[in-house]
Every structure is written in C-alpha cells, then in structure tokens.
Amino acid sequence: MKLRMLLGALFAVTAALSAYAQNGDAKPVDATIAELEGKVSVKRAAEEAWAAGAKDMKLPEDSEIATSVKSGATLLSTEDVTIVVKSSSLVKLTRSALTEQASATKLDLKYGVLEVDVKRTTGRANLLSIRAPNATTSISGTTVIIFALGRPMTDLMQVPAHALVMFKDGEGLVARDEDSIVIVVGEKEALMQLATLPVDNLLALAGTTEMPYLGMVDYESGTVVDGLIVGDILTMGEPYAGLVPGSSTNPNPVILNQQAGSILPGPPPPPPTP
Amino acid sequence: MKTLTLLPLLALAACGFVETAPAPATPPPPPPPPIEVDWQDPTAETTWMMSLESKPVATYEDGLRAVALLVDRDLASQPWTTVKGRLMQRSVVPAEWNFLPDSPLTKGQLAYVLTQALAIDGGIMMNVLGPTRRYAFRECQQNGLVVGNYQQEAVSGKDLLASLYKAEVYQTDGNLDSLRRP
C-alpha cells in the first residue's frame, strides 16, 4: 500500500515537473500593491466578489484592479516592472511570470489609463504585453503610457496596429501583435540573452504566439520612424548570430532596412570602394 | 405553355434575382444583466464605473453622480434626490432641469454640468448669454472634455468614463495638455 502511495506521489511530481518544463520554466509571481490612493477595488483570481484594495496586498495572475475618481494604485509585478493604474481605470493582470533570463507581464486594460515603467535592475529582459481597446500610447524612455479613453484623441500619438517597435538607441523595443502591445525592454546584453532562449519557451513566457512586425521608434520623440523587419525577430538567422532560427510563424523573414537594425549585431560594413 | 411562362422566373431564381426565403437568423446573444450598485458598499464607486463600461447610453443620473464625484466625493453615494438637490444648490445643475434619472444623458447636459463644476468660463457667447447647453458643449468640444458633434447626442458609458478622467485632469492642471502629444 505504501509502495503504491509512493509511486503515485512520484508520478504526480514527475507530471508536475514535466508541465513546468513545458511552460519554459516560467514561474508565476504575484504582483504587489505598493502604493494606494483613494478608492481602489480588487478582485483576486478565483474570487467572485470585489473587495477594497489594501497596501501590500498580493495579486496572483488573473486578478483585476479597479480605481475610482481621484484614486490610483501602484503595482510591482516583477522586480523590474512598475505598473501605475491611474484613476477611473480597470485592469486585469493576465500574466506575471519570470525565468532566470526574462520576465513577462501581461495586462488587459478595459478602460482608463495605465503607466508602466520598466527598470533594468536585475539584468533580465522584460516582456510586457498590454491589451487595450482604442488605445493611444505615449512612449518616453522606458515608460509607456496607455490611454484607453473611449474614442482615441486624434492628437495623441498612435502606435500603429501590427507594429513591433524598437527604440533607436537599443535600450528596448516595443512590439504589437493583433490585439496587444508587447514591449520588450532591456539592455543589449539582456535582449541578446532573451534572444537565445528557445522560441517556444519565450512565447510561452510571453503568452503570445507570434511577433509579426518590427519597426523603429525615435527614442527622443517617441514617434515611429521606419519599418525595420517584417518577420519574427526570433527567426532571424545570420547575420544575427545567437538568435534561434526556426519558427512556424515566418521561416523566411524579410529584412527591409538593415541599417536601422543596429540594435542587434549586424553584418560588418562593406569595405569602402576606391 | 405554363412551363414556358415559368422558365424565365426559374432562370431568375437560379441567378438569385428572385428573393428566396431567408435562412433562419440566429438570435442575438442576450445583453448582460445590468450591474446593480449598492451605494453603501465600499466598492460602489468602482462597481458603478464597471457598469458604465457596458452601457451603450449613460443615464442622466450617471452624469450627475459623475460630476458629484468631482465636486464632493461623499455626495456621489447619497440617494438620487440628495445628489440632484445639492448640485442644484451649488448651481452645477439648473433648478429647472427636471429630467428623469433614467433618461439618456445628452452631451449638452454633460457639458453644462462639467463647465459649471470645473468653473470653465468659456468664450464670448457663453459669457454674454450665460451658460447654455449649446455653448457649454462647444466649449467642452473644443477643449476635449466631451467628444461628439451635436449637443443632443446621447453619451455612451465609455464616453462618460473618458470625460470623467479628462475632467479630473482638467480639475488638477487647468487644461488637458498632459494628455496631448508634446
């Protein structure tokens, strides 16, 4: 009987470890309410009712947070990611996970305004995905502000749909798939480290299936400058050494503007013609 | 002979010119049940906002409670008659407005109460003729507090949420410059 129980337990542990490994070794982490102002309500995952939010409250994946007028909350998702939920907003934390090399945070902004700042303190590359209806976006450095205020204001900057945007100076990149904005922020080394992860692990971590387009953004003004690469960043082979080739999304990426791709190690410049 | 007469009709039917019986349409999904707000609950304000998100048309009561949140947070959770009465005392709502609480909120009404609550002076016409829905709407349309083309248009729940956020920014900064591109 004892042997049966032992075998059962062993089987359960093996199955759990197998599932863990299949998920790219991504470990879910709870977000923490670091600061709170005014009236903030929270619906933790697997709970039916909304309750008043409190400082230091832990929010697991699939929790929601709503703020009223003249209210706000600051969440710490992973060590590097700070999310400021502005007043009159509703956000769902759909993903908060990390591996040794990278972290992933996914947010679903139903309405309101969200300000996300990604610091680079741990050396990890950070993937951030924000889904929002009619969103307009403002990017300054590593801070991204998403406005979901009903109709978009025409004089706010619009990040075009289906664009993967990269900061010019190589400090980060912003990607957008069909219905969300994926932002990857990190130093060159961290990005390269991220790029060496197996594709499936990375996508499992990010919770996305593909990263279809890549473009450039002017780091200073935050405006989109130029299309860079059409295809999956992770499928780029030589001359982008270190990136893992092979993906079902686009095996043959088209590089539109190699010159602009200075964020990643590019081909050596051609010798000057005499 | 009869067959000959029917032939063109049959040909037209085959080409799709003759209307055939439409396929049975699948009934649209039922709308989500309205969210009840218990204003004594500590999460009432956020619950009310979530209810706005799914409303195609916000009500007059929604508009006044939104403005009450801006001018006096505690007032917003009071019964409807108290909210309306206090806002009338503050001249945010004209005394002659006797709209039903569940009547649709128009952009003119929202603009009027916002200009009064935020003490927006407006342009020459608003100063000469006094605050009216027409000129309050033009003022709010220009400064971005209210979106739309006509003051008679109904305000959707999402538009009211957006106006509420912008009004709060306006209340703090005196303008909406922080929401615009630098």
mmCIF file of N, CA and C in Angstrom, chain A residues 38-42 50-52 64 66-71 86-90 110-113 133-134 138 147-158 221 223, chain B residues 41-51 53 66 69-74 107 143-144 147-149 153 158-159 161-162 164-166 168 171 176 178-182:
data_model
loop_
_atom_site.group_PDB
_atom_site.id
_atom_site.type_symbol
_atom_site.label_atom_id
_atom_site.label_comp_id
_atom_site.label_asym_id
_atom_site.label_seq_id
_atom_site.Cartn_x
_atom_site.Cartn_y
_atom_site.Cartn_z
ATOM 1 N N GLY A 38 -6.973 56.790 -2.552
ATOM 2 C CA GLY A 38 -8.403 56.878 -2.852
ATOM 3 C C GLY A 38 -9.097 55.535 -2.754
ATOM 4 N N LYS A 39 -10.069 55.339 -3.640
ATOM 5 C CA LYS A 39 -10.861 54.108 -3.584
ATOM 6 C C LYS A 39 -10.417 53.141 -4.675
ATOM 7 N N VAL A 40 -9.900 52.021 -4.224
ATOM 8 C CA VAL A 40 -9.389 51.004 -5.142
ATOM 9 C C VAL A 40 -10.038 49.667 -4.785
ATOM 10 N N SER A 41 -10.578 49.012 -5.778
ATOM 11 C CA SER A 41 -11.199 47.696 -5.550
ATOM 12 C C SER A 41 -10.385 46.623 -6.245
ATOM 13 N N VAL A 42 -10.415 45.451 -5.671
ATOM 14 C CA VAL A 42 -9.598 44.346 -6.175
ATOM 15 C C VAL A 42 -10.443 43.085 -6.233
ATOM 16 N N TRP A 50 -15.759 41.554 -5.413
ATOM 17 C CA TRP A 50 -14.768 42.616 -5.333
ATOM 18 C C TRP A 50 -14.615 43.034 -3.880
ATOM 19 N N ALA A 51 -13.406 43.414 -3.526
ATOM 20 C CA ALA A 51 -13.145 43.874 -2.162
ATOM 21 C C ALA A 51 -12.267 45.110 -2.228
ATOM 22 N N ALA A 52 -12.253 45.859 -1.143
ATOM 23 C CA ALA A 52 -11.414 47.059 -1.118
ATOM 24 C C ALA A 52 -9.948 46.644 -1.152
ATOM 25 N N GLU A 64 -7.967 41.312 -10.895
ATOM 26 C CA GLU A 64 -8.367 42.575 -11.507
ATOM 27 C C GLU A 64 -8.277 43.679 -10.475
ATOM 28 N N ALA A 66 -9.513 47.850 -9.943
ATOM 29 C CA ALA A 66 -10.311 48.965 -10.465
ATOM 30 C C ALA A 66 -10.118 50.172 -9.567
ATOM 31 N N THR A 67 -9.973 51.331 -10.185
ATOM 32 C CA THR A 67 -9.795 52.560 -9.406
ATOM 33 C C THR A 67 -10.939 53.510 -9.695
ATOM 34 N N SER A 68 -11.259 54.328 -8.708
ATOM 35 C CA SER A 68 -12.320 55.313 -8.874
ATOM 36 C C SER A 68 -11.710 56.678 -9.205
ATOM 37 N N VAL A 69 -12.533 57.706 -9.168
ATOM 38 C CA VAL A 69 -12.052 59.066 -9.421
ATOM 39 C C VAL A 69 -11.088 59.472 -8.297
ATOM 40 N N LYS A 70 -10.074 60.229 -8.634
ATOM 41 C CA LYS A 70 -9.072 60.707 -7.677
ATOM 42 C C LYS A 70 -8.481 59.540 -6.877
ATOM 43 N N SER A 71 -8.216 58.478 -7.552
ATOM 44 C CA SER A 71 -7.663 57.279 -6.915
ATOM 45 C C SER A 71 -6.570 56.714 -7.814
ATOM 46 N N LYS A 86 -3.918 54.451 -13.166
ATOM 47 C CA LYS A 86 -4.410 55.805 -12.913
ATOM 48 C C LYS A 86 -5.880 55.756 -12.505
ATOM 49 N N SER A 87 -6.439 56.921 -12.199
ATOM 50 C CA SER A 87 -7.827 56.954 -11.718
ATOM 51 C C SER A 87 -8.798 56.531 -12.816
ATOM 52 N N SER A 88 -9.960 56.096 -12.410
ATOM 53 C CA SER A 88 -11.045 55.679 -13.319
ATOM 54 C C SER A 88 -10.570 54.623 -14.311
ATOM 55 N N SER A 89 -9.934 53.597 -13.811
ATOM 56 C CA SER A 89 -9.378 52.565 -14.690
ATOM 57 C C SER A 89 -9.746 51.171 -14.197
ATOM 58 N N LEU A 90 -9.728 50.236 -15.124
ATOM 59 C CA LEU A 90 -9.950 48.825 -14.795
ATOM 60 C C LEU A 90 -8.925 47.989 -15.548
ATOM 61 N N LYS A 110 -9.137 47.451 -19.536
ATOM 62 C CA LYS A 110 -10.516 47.531 -20.056
ATOM 63 C C LYS A 110 -10.866 48.987 -20.356
ATOM 64 N N TYR A 111 -10.556 49.879 -19.442
ATOM 65 C CA TYR A 111 -10.734 51.309 -19.682
ATOM 66 C C TYR A 111 -9.817 52.069 -18.737
ATOM 67 N N GLY A 112 -9.577 53.323 -19.060
ATOM 68 C CA GLY A 112 -8.751 54.143 -18.186
ATOM 69 C C GLY A 112 -7.347 54.335 -18.722
ATOM 70 N N VAL A 113 -6.446 54.587 -17.822
ATOM 71 C CA VAL A 113 -5.079 54.948 -18.202
ATOM 72 C C VAL A 113 -4.095 54.144 -17.353
ATOM 73 N N PRO A 133 -8.546 48.521 -25.592
ATOM 74 C CA PRO A 133 -9.408 48.916 -26.710
ATOM 75 C C PRO A 133 -9.126 50.363 -27.092
ATOM 76 N N ASN A 134 -9.056 50.664 -28.363
ATOM 77 C CA ASN A 134 -8.887 52.038 -28.852
ATOM 78 C C ASN A 134 -7.762 52.772 -28.142
ATOM 79 N N SER A 138 1.822 56.667 -25.415
ATOM 80 C CA SER A 138 2.895 57.642 -25.346
ATOM 81 C C SER A 138 4.126 56.939 -24.777
ATOM 82 N N PHE A 147 -3.479 54.991 -23.018
ATOM 83 C CA PHE A 147 -4.752 55.657 -22.753
ATOM 84 C C PHE A 147 -5.855 54.847 -23.418
ATOM 85 N N ALA A 148 -6.813 54.416 -22.665
ATOM 86 C CA ALA A 148 -7.995 53.776 -23.246
ATOM 87 C C ALA A 148 -9.188 54.602 -22.799
ATOM 88 N N LEU A 149 -9.380 55.725 -23.464
ATOM 89 C CA LEU A 149 -10.399 56.687 -23.044
ATOM 90 C C LEU A 149 -11.513 56.727 -24.083
ATOM 91 N N GLY A 150 -12.189 55.614 -24.246
ATOM 92 C CA GLY A 150 -13.282 55.596 -25.211
ATOM 93 C C GLY A 150 -12.740 55.836 -26.599
ATOM 94 N N ARG A 151 -13.100 56.953 -27.194
ATOM 95 C CA ARG A 151 -12.578 57.272 -28.522
ATOM 96 C C ARG A 151 -11.170 57.824 -28.382
ATOM 97 N N PRO A 152 -10.272 57.412 -29.237
ATOM 98 C CA PRO A 152 -8.923 57.956 -29.127
ATOM 99 C C PRO A 152 -8.891 59.432 -29.491
ATOM 100 N N MET A 153 -8.109 60.195 -28.754
ATOM 101 C CA MET A 153 -7.947 61.607 -29.097
ATOM 102 C C MET A 153 -6.977 61.665 -30.267
ATOM 103 N N THR A 154 -7.361 62.390 -31.294
ATOM 104 C CA THR A 154 -6.589 62.334 -32.530
ATOM 105 C C THR A 154 -5.207 62.975 -32.387
ATOM 106 N N ASP A 155 -5.056 63.841 -31.405
ATOM 107 C CA ASP A 155 -3.758 64.486 -31.290
ATOM 108 C C ASP A 155 -2.811 63.721 -30.368
ATOM 109 N N LEU A 156 -3.230 62.550 -29.936
ATOM 110 C CA LEU A 156 -2.304 61.700 -29.184
ATOM 111 C C LEU A 156 -1.565 60.787 -30.156
ATOM 112 N N MET A 157 -0.379 60.404 -29.783
ATOM 113 C CA MET A 157 0.380 59.549 -30.681
ATOM 114 C C MET A 157 -0.271 58.166 -30.777
ATOM 115 N N GLN A 158 -0.310 57.656 -31.960
ATOM 116 C CA GLN A 158 -0.886 56.342 -32.171
ATOM 117 C C GLN A 158 0.225 55.379 -32.565
ATOM 118 N N SER A 221 11.555 61.452 -29.340
ATOM 119 C CA SER A 221 10.192 61.961 -29.517
ATOM 120 C C SER A 221 9.143 60.869 -29.385
ATOM 121 N N THR A 223 8.210 58.882 -31.719
ATOM 122 C CA THR A 223 7.432 58.703 -32.936
ATOM 123 C C THR A 223 8.005 57.557 -33.769
ATOM 124 N N ASP B 41 -21.946 50.205 -0.318
ATOM 125 C CA ASP B 41 -20.828 49.260 -0.366
ATOM 126 C C ASP B 41 -19.519 50.027 -0.588
ATOM 127 N N PRO B 42 -18.437 49.620 0.078
ATOM 128 C CA PRO B 42 -17.168 50.342 -0.117
ATOM 129 C C PRO B 42 -16.636 50.276 -1.553
ATOM 130 N N THR B 43 -17.069 49.273 -2.310
ATOM 131 C CA THR B 43 -16.591 49.180 -3.693
ATOM 132 C C THR B 43 -17.601 49.767 -4.691
ATOM 133 N N ALA B 44 -18.570 50.542 -4.172
ATOM 134 C CA ALA B 44 -19.667 51.015 -5.037
ATOM 135 C C ALA B 44 -19.175 51.869 -6.207
ATOM 136 N N GLU B 45 -18.231 52.755 -5.937
ATOM 137 C CA GLU B 45 -17.787 53.669 -6.997
ATOM 138 C C GLU B 45 -17.196 52.910 -8.179
ATOM 139 N N THR B 46 -16.344 51.942 -7.868
ATOM 140 C CA THR B 46 -15.724 51.184 -8.965
ATOM 141 C C THR B 46 -16.743 50.260 -9.636
ATOM 142 N N THR B 47 -17.679 49.736 -8.849
ATOM 143 C CA THR B 47 -18.730 48.893 -9.443
ATOM 144 C C THR B 47 -19.574 49.715 -10.407
ATOM 145 N N TRP B 48 -19.888 50.940 -10.014
ATOM 146 C CA TRP B 48 -20.677 51.839 -10.875
ATOM 147 C C TRP B 48 -19.918 52.115 -12.173
ATOM 148 N N MET B 49 -18.614 52.337 -12.046
ATOM 149 C CA MET B 49 -17.813 52.601 -13.251
ATOM 150 C C MET B 49 -17.807 51.393 -14.184
ATOM 151 N N MET B 50 -17.715 50.205 -13.587
ATOM 152 C CA MET B 50 -17.732 48.997 -14.420
ATOM 153 C C MET B 50 -19.080 48.855 -15.113
ATOM 154 N N SER B 51 -20.148 49.266 -14.426
ATOM 155 C CA SER B 51 -21.474 49.196 -15.057
ATOM 156 C C SER B 51 -21.553 50.175 -16.228
ATOM 157 N N GLU B 53 -19.171 50.938 -18.252
ATOM 158 C CA GLU B 53 -18.415 50.435 -19.393
ATOM 159 C C GLU B 53 -19.297 49.655 -20.360
ATOM 160 N N ALA B 66 -21.429 61.346 -11.670
ATOM 161 C CA ALA B 66 -20.045 61.556 -12.118
ATOM 162 C C ALA B 66 -19.552 62.928 -11.692
ATOM 163 N N LEU B 69 -18.906 63.151 -8.017
ATOM 164 C CA LEU B 69 -17.603 62.587 -7.624
ATOM 165 C C LEU B 69 -16.496 63.627 -7.756
ATOM 166 N N LEU B 70 -16.652 64.510 -8.730
ATOM 167 C CA LEU B 70 -15.621 65.527 -8.936
ATOM 168 C C LEU B 70 -15.694 66.637 -7.896
ATOM 169 N N VAL B 71 -16.910 67.035 -7.531
ATOM 170 C CA VAL B 71 -17.033 68.191 -6.632
ATOM 171 C C VAL B 71 -17.088 67.807 -5.159
ATOM 172 N N ASP B 72 -17.648 66.637 -4.866
ATOM 173 C CA ASP B 72 -17.778 66.227 -3.467
ATOM 174 C C ASP B 72 -17.961 64.714 -3.429
ATOM 175 N N ARG B 73 -16.870 64.006 -3.147
ATOM 176 C CA ARG B 73 -16.888 62.541 -3.264
ATOM 177 C C ARG B 73 -18.012 61.902 -2.440
ATOM 178 N N ASP B 74 -18.233 62.397 -1.222
ATOM 179 C CA ASP B 74 -19.240 61.774 -0.359
ATOM 180 C C ASP B 74 -20.643 61.939 -0.919
ATOM 181 N N LYS B 107 -25.003 65.072 -24.550
ATOM 182 C CA LYS B 107 -23.686 65.711 -24.469
ATOM 183 C C LYS B 107 -23.802 67.160 -24.011
ATOM 184 N N ASN B 143 -12.160 72.048 -25.986
ATOM 185 C CA ASN B 143 -11.042 71.722 -25.098
ATOM 186 C C ASN B 143 -10.867 70.215 -24.897
ATOM 187 N N GLY B 144 -11.743 69.409 -25.487
ATOM 188 C CA GLY B 144 -11.542 67.957 -25.479
ATOM 189 C C GLY B 144 -12.215 67.220 -24.348
ATOM 190 N N VAL B 147 -16.487 64.508 -26.348
ATOM 191 C CA VAL B 147 -16.316 64.260 -27.783
ATOM 192 C C VAL B 147 -17.688 64.140 -28.448
ATOM 193 N N GLY B 148 -17.753 64.414 -29.744
ATOM 194 C CA GLY B 148 -19.007 64.291 -30.471
ATOM 195 C C GLY B 148 -19.268 65.509 -31.333
ATOM 196 N N ASN B 149 -20.399 65.484 -32.030
ATOM 197 C CA ASN B 149 -20.714 66.560 -32.967
ATOM 198 C C ASN B 149 -21.917 67.390 -32.560
ATOM 199 N N GLU B 153 -26.777 64.619 -28.866
ATOM 200 C CA GLU B 153 -26.369 63.209 -28.891
ATOM 201 C C GLU B 153 -26.342 62.627 -27.483
ATOM 202 N N LYS B 158 -18.880 54.547 -21.978
ATOM 203 C CA LYS B 158 -17.428 54.676 -22.155
ATOM 204 C C LYS B 158 -17.036 56.137 -22.338
ATOM 205 N N ASP B 159 -17.854 56.880 -23.089
ATOM 206 C CA ASP B 159 -17.558 58.307 -23.272
ATOM 207 C C ASP B 159 -17.642 59.061 -21.941
ATOM 208 N N LEU B 161 -17.010 57.765 -18.997
ATOM 209 C CA LEU B 161 -15.791 57.408 -18.249
ATOM 210 C C LEU B 161 -14.609 58.231 -18.730
ATOM 211 N N ALA B 162 -14.515 58.389 -20.059
ATOM 212 C CA ALA B 162 -13.403 59.161 -20.616
ATOM 213 C C ALA B 162 -13.512 60.626 -20.188
ATOM 214 N N LEU B 164 -14.927 61.759 -17.588
ATOM 215 C CA LEU B 164 -14.668 61.840 -16.147
ATOM 216 C C LEU B 164 -13.161 61.897 -15.880
ATOM 217 N N TYR B 165 -12.408 61.054 -16.582
ATOM 218 C CA TYR B 165 -10.948 61.070 -16.392
ATOM 219 C C TYR B 165 -10.370 62.415 -16.829
ATOM 220 N N LYS B 166 -10.831 62.888 -18.005
ATOM 221 C CA LYS B 166 -10.304 64.154 -18.517
ATOM 222 C C LYS B 166 -10.686 65.307 -17.586
ATOM 223 N N GLU B 168 -11.079 65.191 -14.449
ATOM 224 C CA GLU B 168 -10.204 65.146 -13.272
ATOM 225 C C GLU B 168 -8.839 65.764 -13.588
ATOM 226 N N GLN B 171 -9.346 69.433 -13.745
ATOM 227 C CA GLN B 171 -9.503 69.988 -12.398
ATOM 228 C C GLN B 171 -8.142 70.198 -11.727
ATOM 229 N N LEU B 176 -5.873 70.205 -20.559
ATOM 230 C CA LEU B 176 -5.666 68.785 -20.862
ATOM 231 C C LEU B 176 -4.340 68.580 -21.597
ATOM 232 N N SER B 178 -1.508 67.610 -20.667
ATOM 233 C CA SER B 178 -0.750 66.401 -20.341
ATOM 234 C C SER B 178 -1.252 65.198 -21.121
ATOM 235 N N LEU B 179 -2.440 65.297 -21.699
ATOM 236 C CA LEU B 179 -2.973 64.179 -22.488
ATOM 237 C C LEU B 179 -2.638 64.330 -23.963
ATOM 238 N N ARG B 180 -2.031 65.461 -24.316
ATOM 239 C CA ARG B 180 -1.734 65.694 -25.727
ATOM 240 C C ARG B 180 -0.273 65.401 -26.033
ATOM 241 N N ARG B 181 -0.016 65.258 -27.295
ATOM 242 C CA ARG B 181 1.356 64.994 -27.745
ATOM 243 C C ARG B 181 2.214 66.243 -27.476
ATOM 244 N N PRO B 182 3.402 66.057 -26.925
ATOM 245 C CA PRO B 182 4.227 67.234 -26.636
ATOM 246 C C PRO B 182 4.684 67.927 -27.931
#
